[in-house]
Coordinates of C-alpha atoms and ligand atoms in Angstrom, one line a residue:
Chain A
M119 CA 139.2 210.7 -15.0
I120 CA 140.2 213.5 -16.9
C121 CA 139.9 217.3 -15.5
V122 CA 140.6 220.0 -17.7
K123 CA 141.1 223.4 -16.9
D124 CA 141.3 226.8 -18.5
L125 CA 143.4 225.4 -21.3
V126 CA 144.9 227.8 -23.3
K127 CA 147.3 227.4 -26.6
T128 CA 148.8 229.5 -28.8
Y129 CA 151.2 229.4 -31.6
K130 CA 153.8 231.9 -33.2
G131 CA 154.7 233.4 -29.5
G132 CA 150.8 234.2 -28.9
A133 CA 150.0 235.7 -31.9
V134 CA 147.5 232.8 -33.0
K135 CA 145.5 231.9 -30.3
V136 CA 143.8 228.5 -31.3
L137 CA 142.5 227.3 -27.6
K138 CA 140.9 229.8 -25.4
G139 CA 140.5 228.8 -22.1
I140 CA 138.9 225.0 -22.5
S141 CA 137.7 223.3 -19.6
L142 CA 136.0 220.0 -19.7
D143 CA 135.9 216.8 -17.5
I144 CA 135.7 213.3 -19.1
C145 CA 134.9 210.3 -16.9
D146 CA 136.5 206.8 -17.1
G147 CA 134.8 204.7 -20.0
E148 CA 133.1 208.0 -21.6
F149 CA 132.8 208.0 -25.0
V150 CA 133.3 211.7 -26.0
V151 CA 132.6 213.1 -29.9
I152 CA 134.0 216.5 -30.4
T153 CA 132.7 218.2 -33.6
G154 CA 133.4 221.9 -35.0
A155 CA 134.1 223.6 -38.3
S156 CA 137.7 222.9 -39.9
G157 CA 140.4 224.9 -37.9
S158 CA 138.3 225.4 -34.7
G159 CA 140.9 223.6 -32.7
K160 CA 139.8 220.0 -32.3
S161 CA 143.2 218.5 -33.4
T162 CA 145.4 220.6 -31.2
L163 CA 143.1 219.9 -28.4
M164 CA 143.6 216.2 -28.8
N165 CA 147.2 217.0 -28.8
V166 CA 147.5 218.7 -26.0
L167 CA 145.1 216.6 -24.1
S168 CA 147.2 213.7 -25.1
G169 CA 150.2 215.0 -24.0
L170 CA 151.9 215.4 -27.3
E171 CA 151.9 219.0 -27.0
K172 CA 152.2 221.2 -24.2
P173 CA 149.6 224.0 -23.4
D174 CA 150.3 227.5 -22.6
S175 CA 148.4 227.7 -19.8
G176 CA 146.0 225.7 -17.9
S177 CA 146.1 222.2 -16.3
I178 CA 145.0 218.7 -17.5
V179 CA 144.8 216.1 -14.5
Y180 CA 144.2 212.3 -15.4
D181 CA 143.4 210.4 -12.1
G182 CA 145.7 213.0 -9.9
D183 CA 148.5 213.6 -12.2
N184 CA 148.8 217.1 -14.2
I185 CA 150.2 216.2 -17.1
S186 CA 151.0 220.1 -18.0
E187 CA 153.6 220.0 -15.4
M188 CA 155.4 217.1 -16.5
N189 CA 158.8 217.5 -18.5
E190 CA 159.3 215.4 -22.0
Q191 CA 160.6 212.2 -20.0
Q192 CA 157.4 211.9 -18.0
L193 CA 155.1 212.4 -20.5
T194 CA 156.8 209.8 -22.8
V195 CA 156.0 207.3 -19.9
F196 CA 152.6 208.7 -19.8
R197 CA 151.8 208.2 -23.3
R198 CA 153.4 204.9 -23.5
K199 CA 151.3 203.5 -20.5
K200 CA 148.1 205.4 -20.9
V201 CA 147.5 206.6 -24.5
G202 CA 146.6 205.5 -27.8
F203 CA 146.3 207.7 -30.8
I204 CA 144.7 207.5 -34.2
F205 CA 146.2 210.6 -36.2
Q206 CA 144.3 212.9 -38.6
H207 CA 147.1 212.0 -41.0
Y208 CA 147.8 208.3 -39.9
Y209 CA 151.8 208.6 -39.2
L210 CA 152.7 205.4 -40.2
L211 CA 156.3 204.0 -40.6
S212 CA 156.0 204.1 -44.0
N213 CA 158.7 201.6 -44.7
L214 CA 157.6 198.9 -42.9
N215 CA 154.7 196.6 -43.4
V216 CA 151.2 196.5 -42.0
I217 CA 151.8 193.9 -39.1
Q218 CA 155.1 195.8 -38.0
N219 CA 153.1 198.8 -37.7
V220 CA 150.6 197.2 -35.5
K221 CA 153.4 195.6 -33.7
M222 CA 154.9 198.9 -32.7
G223 CA 151.7 199.6 -30.7
A224 CA 151.3 196.2 -29.3
D225 CA 154.7 195.8 -27.9
L226 CA 154.6 198.9 -25.9
T227 CA 152.2 197.1 -23.7
G228 CA 153.0 193.4 -24.6
N229 CA 150.0 192.5 -26.5
K230 CA 150.4 189.5 -28.7
D231 CA 146.8 189.1 -30.0
Y232 CA 147.4 191.8 -32.5
N233 CA 146.3 189.6 -35.5
E234 CA 142.7 189.4 -34.3
I235 CA 142.4 193.4 -34.5
I236 CA 144.2 193.1 -37.9
E237 CA 141.5 190.7 -38.9
K238 CA 138.7 193.1 -37.8
V239 CA 140.0 195.8 -39.2
G240 CA 139.9 193.7 -42.7
L241 CA 143.7 194.0 -43.6
T242 CA 144.7 190.3 -43.2
A243 CA 145.1 189.9 -46.7
K244 CA 147.7 193.0 -47.1
C245 CA 149.3 192.3 -43.8
K246 CA 152.6 191.8 -45.4
N247 CA 152.2 195.2 -47.6
R248 CA 154.4 198.0 -46.9
I249 CA 152.2 201.2 -46.1
S250 CA 153.4 202.9 -49.4
E251 CA 151.4 200.1 -51.1
L252 CA 148.3 200.7 -49.4
S253 CA 145.3 202.9 -50.4
G254 CA 144.5 206.0 -48.0
G255 CA 141.4 204.0 -46.3
E256 CA 143.8 201.2 -45.7
Q257 CA 146.3 203.3 -44.1
Q258 CA 143.7 204.5 -42.0
R259 CA 142.7 201.5 -40.9
V260 CA 146.5 200.2 -40.1
S261 CA 146.6 203.5 -38.0
I262 CA 143.2 202.3 -36.1
A263 CA 144.5 198.8 -35.6
R264 CA 147.8 200.1 -34.3
A265 CA 146.1 202.1 -31.4
L266 CA 143.8 199.5 -30.7
A267 CA 146.5 197.1 -30.2
K268 CA 148.0 199.2 -27.6
K269 CA 145.4 198.5 -25.3
P270 CA 145.1 202.1 -24.1
N271 CA 143.5 203.3 -21.4
Y272 CA 142.6 206.6 -23.3
L273 CA 141.9 206.5 -27.2
F274 CA 142.1 209.5 -28.9
L275 CA 140.7 209.3 -32.3
D276 CA 141.3 212.4 -35.1
E277 CA 138.7 211.5 -37.8
P278 CA 139.3 207.8 -37.7
T279 CA 137.0 207.4 -40.5
G280 CA 137.2 210.3 -42.7
A281 CA 138.9 207.8 -45.3
L282 CA 136.6 204.8 -45.2
D283 CA 133.4 204.2 -47.3
E284 CA 130.2 203.7 -45.2
S285 CA 130.3 200.1 -45.1
T286 CA 134.2 199.8 -43.8
G287 CA 133.6 203.0 -41.8
R288 CA 130.5 201.2 -39.9
N289 CA 132.4 198.1 -39.5
V290 CA 135.4 199.6 -38.0
L291 CA 133.3 201.7 -35.6
D292 CA 131.2 199.0 -34.4
Y293 CA 134.5 197.0 -33.6
I294 CA 136.1 200.2 -31.6
V295 CA 132.9 200.7 -29.7
R296 CA 132.4 196.9 -28.7
L297 CA 136.4 197.0 -27.6
Q298 CA 135.5 199.7 -25.6
R299 CA 132.6 198.3 -24.0
E300 CA 134.5 195.1 -23.1
N301 CA 137.9 197.1 -22.3
G302 CA 136.2 200.0 -20.5
F303 CA 138.9 202.5 -22.1
T304 CA 137.9 206.3 -22.4
M305 CA 137.4 207.7 -25.8
I306 CA 137.7 210.8 -27.5
L307 CA 136.6 211.4 -31.0
V308 CA 136.7 214.2 -33.5
T309 CA 134.4 214.0 -36.6
H310 CA 132.8 215.9 -38.9
N311 CA 130.1 213.1 -39.4
L312 CA 127.3 214.3 -36.8
N313 CA 125.8 211.2 -37.5
I314 CA 128.5 209.7 -35.4
A315 CA 127.8 212.3 -32.9
E316 CA 124.8 210.2 -31.7
M317 CA 126.9 207.0 -31.2
A318 CA 128.6 209.1 -28.2
D319 CA 127.9 209.9 -24.6
T320 CA 128.8 213.2 -24.6
V321 CA 128.9 215.4 -27.7
I322 CA 131.2 218.5 -27.6
K323 CA 130.9 221.2 -30.2
M324 CA 133.9 223.7 -30.5
N325 CA 133.8 227.1 -32.5
S326 CA 137.2 228.8 -33.2
G327 CA 139.2 227.8 -30.0
E328 CA 136.0 227.6 -27.1
I329 CA 133.8 224.7 -26.5
C330 CA 130.5 226.7 -27.5
V331 CA 127.7 223.3 -27.2
R332 CA 127.7 220.5 -24.9
Y333 CA 125.4 218.1 -24.4
K334 CA 124.7 214.3 -23.2
N335 CA 122.8 211.7 -25.4
T336 CA 119.7 210.2 -23.7
T337 CA 120.3 207.0 -26.1
K338 CA 123.5 205.8 -27.6
K339 CA 122.9 204.6 -31.3
S340 CA 125.1 201.9 -32.7
A341 CA 127.2 202.0 -35.8
Y342 CA 124.5 200.2 -37.9
E343 CA 121.6 202.5 -36.9
I344 CA 123.0 206.2 -37.3
G345 CA 122.8 207.6 -41.1
W346 CA 126.2 208.2 -42.7
Chain B
M120 CA 163.8 223.9 -56.9
I121 CA 165.9 221.1 -57.8
V122 CA 169.5 221.1 -57.0
G123 CA 170.6 224.3 -56.3
I124 CA 173.9 226.1 -55.2
K125 CA 172.6 225.8 -51.6
D126 CA 172.8 222.3 -52.0
V127 CA 176.9 222.3 -52.8
F128 CA 178.0 222.4 -49.3
K129 CA 175.5 219.8 -48.0
L130 CA 178.6 217.6 -49.8
V131 CA 180.9 218.3 -46.8
G132 CA 181.9 214.5 -47.0
V133 CA 183.0 214.6 -50.3
I134 CA 184.7 218.0 -50.0
I135 CA 187.0 216.8 -47.0
V136 CA 187.5 213.4 -48.3
V137 CA 188.6 215.2 -51.8
F138 CA 190.6 217.7 -49.7
C139 CA 192.7 215.1 -48.2
A140 CA 193.1 213.3 -51.4
I141 CA 194.5 216.4 -53.6
F142 CA 196.4 217.6 -50.3
V143 CA 198.6 214.3 -50.0
C144 CA 199.0 213.6 -54.1
T145 CA 199.7 217.6 -54.7
F146 CA 202.8 217.5 -52.4
F147 CA 203.8 213.9 -53.0
L148 CA 203.6 214.5 -56.8
N149 CA 205.3 217.9 -56.8
F150 CA 208.1 216.5 -54.9
Y151 CA 208.2 213.6 -57.2
I152 CA 208.3 215.9 -60.1
D153 CA 211.2 218.3 -58.5
A154 CA 213.3 215.6 -57.1
K155 CA 213.4 213.1 -60.0
S156 CA 216.5 214.9 -61.7
L157 CA 218.6 214.3 -58.7
E158 CA 219.1 211.0 -60.0
L159 CA 221.6 212.3 -62.5
V160 CA 223.5 214.4 -60.1
L161 CA 223.9 211.9 -57.5
N162 CA 227.0 209.6 -57.3
D163 CA 227.1 208.4 -53.8
E164 CA 225.5 204.8 -53.6
E165 CA 223.8 205.5 -50.3
L166 CA 222.7 208.5 -51.2
L167 CA 221.1 207.4 -54.1
A168 CA 219.6 204.3 -52.6
L169 CA 217.8 206.7 -50.1
H170 CA 216.6 208.7 -53.1
R171 CA 215.1 205.8 -54.9
A172 CA 213.2 204.9 -51.7
Q173 CA 211.7 208.6 -51.3
M174 CA 210.9 208.3 -55.0
A175 CA 209.0 205.0 -54.5
T176 CA 207.2 206.3 -51.6
A177 CA 205.9 209.5 -53.2
K178 CA 204.8 207.4 -56.0
F179 CA 203.4 204.7 -53.9
T180 CA 201.7 207.1 -51.3
C181 CA 200.0 209.3 -53.9
A182 CA 199.1 206.8 -56.1
I183 CA 197.5 204.5 -53.1
S184 CA 195.9 207.0 -50.9
G185 CA 195.1 209.5 -53.8
G186 CA 193.6 206.2 -55.8
V187 CA 191.5 205.2 -52.8
L188 CA 190.7 208.5 -51.5
M189 CA 189.1 209.7 -54.9
L190 CA 187.3 206.4 -55.2
I191 CA 185.6 206.9 -51.9
A192 CA 184.7 210.3 -52.6
L193 CA 183.3 208.9 -55.7
V194 CA 181.4 206.0 -53.8
M195 CA 180.5 209.3 -51.1
L196 CA 179.0 211.3 -54.3
V197 CA 176.8 208.4 -55.5
F198 CA 175.3 207.7 -52.0
Y199 CA 174.8 211.6 -51.5
I200 CA 172.9 211.7 -55.0
K201 CA 171.1 208.6 -54.1
L202 CA 170.3 210.0 -50.7
Y203 CA 168.9 213.3 -52.1
I204 CA 166.9 211.4 -54.7
D205 CA 165.2 209.4 -52.3
S206 CA 164.5 212.4 -49.9
H207 CA 163.4 214.1 -52.7
A208 CA 161.6 211.4 -54.4
K209 CA 157.9 213.4 -54.1
Q210 CA 159.4 216.4 -55.5
L211 CA 161.2 214.7 -58.7
G212 CA 158.1 212.2 -59.1
I213 CA 156.0 215.5 -59.7
L214 CA 158.2 217.3 -61.9
K215 CA 158.6 214.0 -63.9
A216 CA 154.7 213.7 -63.7
M217 CA 154.2 217.3 -65.3
G218 CA 156.6 216.5 -68.2
Y219 CA 160.4 217.3 -67.2
T220 CA 162.9 214.5 -68.6
E221 CA 165.4 212.9 -66.7
R222 CA 167.8 214.2 -68.8
E223 CA 166.9 217.9 -67.9
I224 CA 166.6 217.2 -64.3
A225 CA 169.8 215.1 -64.3
L226 CA 172.0 218.2 -65.8
R227 CA 171.2 220.1 -62.5
F228 CA 173.1 217.5 -60.3
S229 CA 176.4 218.6 -62.3
V230 CA 176.5 221.3 -59.9
F231 CA 177.8 218.6 -57.2
G232 CA 181.0 219.2 -59.1
I233 CA 181.4 222.5 -57.6
S234 CA 181.9 220.8 -54.4
V235 CA 184.7 218.6 -55.6
F236 CA 186.2 221.6 -57.0
F237 CA 186.0 223.5 -53.6
G238 CA 187.8 220.2 -51.9
C239 CA 190.6 220.2 -54.5
A240 CA 191.3 223.9 -55.0
A241 CA 191.7 223.7 -51.2
G242 CA 193.6 220.5 -51.0
F243 CA 195.7 221.8 -53.8
G244 CA 196.5 225.0 -51.9
C245 CA 197.2 223.7 -48.7
G246 CA 199.4 221.0 -50.1
F247 CA 201.7 223.7 -51.5
A248 CA 201.8 225.5 -48.2
I249 CA 203.0 222.6 -46.3
M250 CA 205.6 221.9 -49.2
P251 CA 208.7 223.8 -47.6
L252 CA 208.1 221.5 -44.4
I253 CA 208.1 218.5 -46.4
Y254 CA 210.9 219.1 -49.0
S255 CA 213.3 220.0 -45.9
Q256 CA 212.3 216.9 -43.9
M257 CA 213.0 214.7 -46.9
S258 CA 216.2 216.0 -47.8
N259 CA 218.2 214.0 -45.1
G260 CA 221.7 214.5 -46.4
L261 CA 220.1 215.0 -50.1
P262 CA 221.2 218.3 -52.2
E263 CA 218.5 220.8 -51.3
I264 CA 215.3 220.5 -54.0
T265 CA 213.5 223.9 -54.8
I266 CA 209.7 223.9 -55.2
G267 CA 208.7 224.1 -58.5
F268 CA 204.7 224.8 -59.7
H269 CA 203.9 222.6 -62.0
P270 CA 200.6 223.8 -64.5
S271 CA 200.1 219.9 -65.2
V272 CA 199.8 219.1 -61.5
L273 CA 197.0 221.9 -61.1
V274 CA 195.1 220.6 -64.1
L275 CA 195.5 216.9 -63.2
F276 CA 194.3 217.6 -59.6
V277 CA 191.7 220.7 -59.8
I278 CA 190.3 220.8 -63.0
L279 CA 190.1 217.3 -64.1
P280 CA 188.4 215.8 -60.9
T281 CA 186.0 218.6 -61.0
L282 CA 185.0 217.8 -64.5
I283 CA 184.9 214.1 -63.8
F284 CA 182.8 214.3 -60.8
S285 CA 180.5 216.7 -62.7
A286 CA 179.8 214.4 -65.4
F287 CA 179.6 211.5 -63.2
A288 CA 177.1 213.1 -61.0
C289 CA 175.0 213.6 -64.2
V290 CA 175.4 210.2 -65.6
Y291 CA 174.2 208.7 -62.5
A292 CA 171.4 211.0 -61.5
F293 CA 170.2 210.2 -65.2
F294 CA 170.3 206.4 -64.6
A295 CA 168.8 206.9 -61.1
L296 CA 165.9 208.7 -62.2
R297 CA 164.7 206.4 -65.0
S298 CA 162.1 204.8 -62.6
P299 CA 158.7 205.7 -63.3
A300 CA 157.0 208.9 -61.8
N301 CA 154.6 206.6 -60.0
E302 CA 157.5 204.8 -58.1
L303 CA 159.2 208.2 -57.2
L304 CA 156.0 209.3 -55.6
R305 CA 155.0 206.1 -53.6
G306 CA 158.5 204.4 -53.2
K307 CA 159.9 201.1 -55.2
P308 CA 157.3 198.2 -54.7
E309 CA 159.3 195.6 -52.5
K310 CA 160.2 192.1 -53.9
L311 CA 157.8 189.4 -52.3
S312 CA 160.1 187.0 -50.5
K313 CA 158.5 183.5 -51.0
K314 CA 160.5 181.7 -48.1
P315 CA 158.0 181.0 -45.2
L316 CA 158.6 182.9 -42.3
K317 CA 160.7 181.2 -39.9
V318 CA 159.2 181.2 -36.3
S319 CA 161.9 183.4 -34.5
E320 CA 160.9 185.8 -37.3
K321 CA 157.3 186.1 -36.1
E322 CA 158.1 186.4 -32.9
R323 CA 160.8 189.2 -33.3
G324 CA 159.7 192.6 -31.2
F325 CA 159.0 195.6 -33.2
L326 CA 162.3 197.3 -32.0
K327 CA 164.4 194.5 -33.7
E328 CA 162.2 194.7 -36.6
M329 CA 162.8 198.0 -36.9
C330 CA 166.3 198.0 -36.7
I331 CA 166.6 195.1 -39.2
K332 CA 164.5 197.0 -41.6
T333 CA 166.8 200.1 -41.1
L334 CA 170.0 198.4 -41.9
S335 CA 168.4 196.7 -45.3
S336 CA 167.4 199.5 -46.3
K337 CA 170.4 201.9 -45.8
K338 CA 172.7 199.4 -46.5
S339 CA 175.2 202.0 -48.1
L340 CA 175.5 203.8 -44.6
A341 CA 177.0 200.4 -43.3
F342 CA 179.9 201.0 -45.7
F343 CA 180.5 204.3 -44.5
V344 CA 180.3 203.3 -40.7
A345 CA 182.6 200.4 -41.7
F346 CA 185.1 202.7 -43.3
A347 CA 184.8 205.4 -40.7
C348 CA 186.3 202.7 -38.2
F349 CA 188.8 201.4 -40.8
C350 CA 190.1 204.6 -41.3
F351 CA 190.2 205.2 -37.6
A352 CA 191.9 201.8 -36.7
A353 CA 194.3 201.8 -39.9
M354 CA 195.5 205.7 -40.1
I355 CA 195.9 206.0 -36.3
Q356 CA 198.0 203.0 -35.8
M357 CA 199.8 203.4 -39.3
A358 CA 200.6 207.0 -37.9
V359 CA 202.2 205.9 -34.7
S360 CA 204.5 203.3 -37.0
M361 CA 205.3 206.1 -39.3
Y362 CA 206.1 208.5 -36.6
K363 CA 209.0 206.0 -35.4
L364 CA 210.0 204.8 -38.9
S365 CA 209.7 207.6 -41.1
T366 CA 209.5 211.3 -40.5
K367 CA 207.1 212.7 -37.8
T368 CA 205.5 215.1 -40.2
M369 CA 204.3 211.7 -42.3
G370 CA 203.0 210.5 -38.8
I371 CA 201.5 213.4 -37.8
I372 CA 199.7 214.0 -41.6
I373 CA 198.7 210.4 -41.5
F374 CA 197.3 210.6 -38.2
A375 CA 195.3 214.1 -39.3
I376 CA 194.0 212.7 -42.3
G377 CA 192.8 209.2 -40.5
A378 CA 191.0 211.3 -37.8
V379 CA 189.3 213.7 -40.2
L380 CA 188.5 210.9 -42.4
A381 CA 186.7 209.0 -39.4
V382 CA 185.2 211.8 -38.0
T383 CA 183.6 213.2 -41.3
S384 CA 182.2 210.0 -42.5
I385 CA 180.8 208.6 -39.2
L386 CA 179.1 212.2 -39.0
M387 CA 177.7 211.9 -42.5
A388 CA 176.5 208.4 -42.1
I389 CA 174.7 208.9 -38.9
T390 CA 173.7 212.1 -39.5
S391 CA 171.7 210.6 -42.6
L392 CA 170.5 207.8 -40.9
V393 CA 168.5 210.1 -38.3
N394 CA 167.3 212.5 -40.4
G395 CA 166.1 210.0 -42.9
N396 CA 164.6 208.3 -40.2
S397 CA 163.4 211.7 -38.4
K398 CA 159.6 211.2 -39.3
N399 CA 159.6 207.4 -37.8
I400 CA 161.7 208.1 -34.9
A401 CA 159.1 211.1 -34.0
I402 CA 155.6 208.6 -34.5
M403 CA 157.6 206.2 -32.1
K404 CA 157.8 208.9 -29.5
A405 CA 154.6 210.3 -29.9
Y406 CA 153.5 206.5 -29.0
G407 CA 155.6 206.4 -26.2
Y408 CA 158.9 205.1 -27.4
S409 CA 162.0 206.6 -25.4
T410 CA 164.8 208.4 -27.1
K411 CA 167.1 205.4 -25.8
E412 CA 164.8 202.8 -27.7
C413 CA 164.6 205.3 -30.7
A414 CA 168.4 205.5 -31.0
L415 CA 168.6 201.6 -30.6
A416 CA 166.0 200.9 -33.2
V417 CA 167.6 203.0 -35.7
L418 CA 171.6 202.8 -34.8
R419 CA 171.9 199.4 -33.2
G420 CA 172.3 197.3 -36.6
Y421 CA 175.5 199.4 -37.4
H422 CA 177.5 198.3 -34.3
F423 CA 178.8 195.1 -36.1
F424 CA 180.0 196.8 -39.2
A425 CA 181.9 199.2 -36.8
L426 CA 183.7 196.8 -35.1
L427 CA 184.2 194.6 -38.4
G428 CA 185.9 197.7 -39.9
F429 CA 188.1 198.6 -37.1
A430 CA 189.2 195.0 -37.2
V431 CA 190.0 195.1 -41.2
G432 CA 191.7 198.7 -40.5
T433 CA 194.1 196.8 -38.2
V434 CA 194.7 194.0 -40.5
Y435 CA 195.3 196.3 -43.2
Q436 CA 197.7 198.7 -41.8
Y437 CA 199.7 196.0 -40.6
V438 CA 199.9 194.1 -44.2
L439 CA 200.4 197.5 -46.1
L440 CA 203.0 198.7 -43.6
S441 CA 205.3 195.2 -44.2
V442 CA 204.8 195.2 -47.5
M443 CA 205.8 198.9 -48.1
I444 CA 209.0 198.3 -45.5
N445 CA 210.2 195.5 -48.1
I446 CA 209.6 197.0 -51.1
V447 CA 210.4 200.4 -50.7
F448 CA 213.4 199.6 -48.4
K449 CA 214.7 196.4 -49.7
D450 CA 217.4 198.6 -51.5
V451 CA 218.5 200.6 -48.9
G452 CA 221.3 199.4 -46.3
A453 CA 219.4 199.5 -43.5
V454 CA 215.5 198.2 -43.3
P455 CA 213.9 199.6 -40.3
E456 CA 212.4 197.4 -37.6
Y457 CA 208.7 196.6 -38.1
S458 CA 206.5 194.7 -35.9
F459 CA 202.7 194.7 -35.0
N460 CA 202.4 197.1 -32.0
V461 CA 199.9 195.5 -29.2
S462 CA 199.9 198.4 -26.9
V463 CA 199.3 200.9 -29.8
F464 CA 196.7 198.6 -30.7
F465 CA 194.6 198.5 -27.6
I466 CA 195.0 202.0 -26.7
T467 CA 193.8 202.9 -30.3
L468 CA 190.8 200.1 -29.6
A469 CA 190.0 202.0 -26.1
V470 CA 190.0 205.6 -27.9
F471 CA 188.0 204.2 -30.6
I472 CA 185.4 203.0 -28.1
V473 CA 185.0 206.4 -26.4
F474 CA 185.0 207.8 -29.7
Y475 CA 181.9 205.7 -30.8
E476 CA 180.3 205.9 -27.5
A477 CA 180.6 209.7 -28.1
V478 CA 178.9 209.7 -31.3
M479 CA 176.1 207.7 -29.9
L480 CA 175.3 209.7 -27.1
L481 CA 175.5 213.1 -29.1
Y482 CA 172.9 211.5 -31.6
S483 CA 170.7 210.6 -28.6
F484 CA 170.3 214.2 -28.1
R485 CA 169.5 215.0 -31.5
I486 CA 167.1 212.4 -31.4
N487 CA 165.7 213.9 -28.1
K488 CA 165.1 217.1 -30.1
I489 CA 162.8 215.4 -32.7
S490 CA 159.2 216.2 -31.8
L491 CA 155.7 215.1 -33.8
K492 CA 155.2 218.7 -34.0
Q493 CA 157.9 219.3 -36.4
V494 CA 156.9 216.5 -38.6
M495 CA 153.3 217.6 -38.5
E496 CA 154.2 220.8 -39.4
E497 CA 156.3 219.8 -42.6
N498 CA 153.1 218.0 -43.9
Ligands
ATP109 N1 152.1 225.1 -35.6 C1 150.9 225.9 -36.0 N2 151.1 227.2 -35.9 C2 150.7 228.3 -36.5 N3 149.1 227.9 -36.4 C3 148.9 226.5 -36.0 C4 149.6 225.5 -35.7 N4 149.2 224.6 -35.5 C5 147.5 224.6 -36.0 N5 147.4 226.1 -36.2 C6 146.4 226.9 -36.3 O1 145.4 226.4 -35.2 C7 143.9 226.6 -35.9 C8 143.6 225.2 -35.3 O2 143.9 224.1 -35.9 P1 143.5 222.5 -35.8 O3 144.5 221.6 -36.7 O4 143.7 222.0 -34.4 O5 142.1 222.7 -36.7 P2 141.2 221.6 -36.4 O6 139.7 221.8 -35.8 O7 141.6 220.1 -36.2 O8 140.6 221.6 -38.1 P3 140.4 220.2 -39.3 O9 138.8 219.6 -39.0 O10 140.6 220.9 -40.7 O11 141.4 219.1 -38.9 C9 143.9 226.6 -37.3 O12 143.8 227.7 -37.7 C10 145.7 226.3 -37.8 O13 146.0 226.9 -38.9
MG110 MG1 142.0 218.5 -37.3

């Protein structure tokens, strides 16, 4: 359970207000989709929620632990144990190959079955390639495999299918959702593709640093049923 | 945009090494020129032998230390240019893609000659400043020698190195920039190794692989780490021997140069190592790797080279001193006693370990400060 209360985040010494008092609760195993215009603060919210950045004020409580009060060291331990992140700009280790990048996530939780994940995102043939030798969409899939290989309790996905074509996008999304159902992790996904919102339990729409709409889907669609 | 005046001082390593080289060479060569004429006026056999020994020492030290140090400065320069091209590969690739030629870009690298000029000029000045002290220490019963200013020394030690280094920088940059724009933008394609993976290789953990990869992609840094530790071991042990065998000033000068060289090259090597990997470190930290793990992944591969440098340096100084004493002093009646100093060796080793660990600790603080946000903002 994640309880977020009155979250405020500013930059440039308070001049740029990016998050203006966000409150929300996310249950364990829930699939939340966040949408909203470019620049509305979605990535910033993800960074703060996952403990990558500290909020100016407000609290983020994970099962009773308030991460906004943790120091850097405690946050590192928290991220190591609990969080997986698929970054909007991938952030891969560009001088290493695909397997090595996936291993970076897998090693943290001692997961040895990362080869299956590489296969499922369709990268087995390229697993020895260095990141700089991959296309944008392939890099995005490495970033997805790395996060999944970590077997996180909370998975943050920032535009995870933005660089993928329809068929690859559907396959990957379907795989992620299936894994979620099997392992029961909590998933928070940012996307501009409103169709993907139909797959979620809860949909949140952001507008200039605030939550403007929030609703629950009565029926969830699968990755192959939604439009693209 | 490419290589400007502001980059001149990034070559601190080169500046310092050049400074040391020119500093030593200036006062020894100047002394050599000024004292050479003594040969004609000396008629005492013993004094003449002492004089010859001094001349030989001056020549020997000037050639060996000057030559070796300049060579190292050159290697450092190459390394800096390579590093510069690697870290600016994207911009350089874009320039080439837009149609700038290698020659136009390479010429800008001549700016690095200015760094060399600063080092040379400072070394030359300091060499002259310390000359009265050296001359008085060297006199040792010989007639007094007056310090002369020789323009040829100035040309040889200030103008010439500046020109040679500038030209060298351009030529090297020209060849380094010849890879196609696309390669600069996306990185060199890696040669596929045909060898099947060994089992141990498959089971290697991520940190170990990262460590091996860092080492293999930054091999030149292994050289500098080894060199730093070589200097540390060789020059400090030699300084102690010199302090006893020769003059105190010589001992102190060698000690200072050794310490400066060791500190500069190790700081330079590890700074570029950490800077070159800061993005990787930031990503690892975002994923939950601790500072210590990041530091080990990046730096651990170099420990072996540090020890290797130390060992080679110890042997080197022993051999060099033995040879020098036999050659230089063979004409002089009393050959000074020289043997390997075990206690100095262990003290140097202990200081070395403390020094090395301190450097590692310093860089853990630096790694601690790297955050993903910083990397994100650079994009
Ligand atoms: N370090 C920073 N300094 C100043 N402003 C920042 C900083 N980081 C983000 N911002 C601002 O915060 C706002 C929200 O950024 P954020 O990346 O969260 O948007 P987003 O909703 O993810 O947009 P997109 O859909 O384009 O990815 C933007 O207007 C951005 O300019
Ligand atoms: Mg974003």
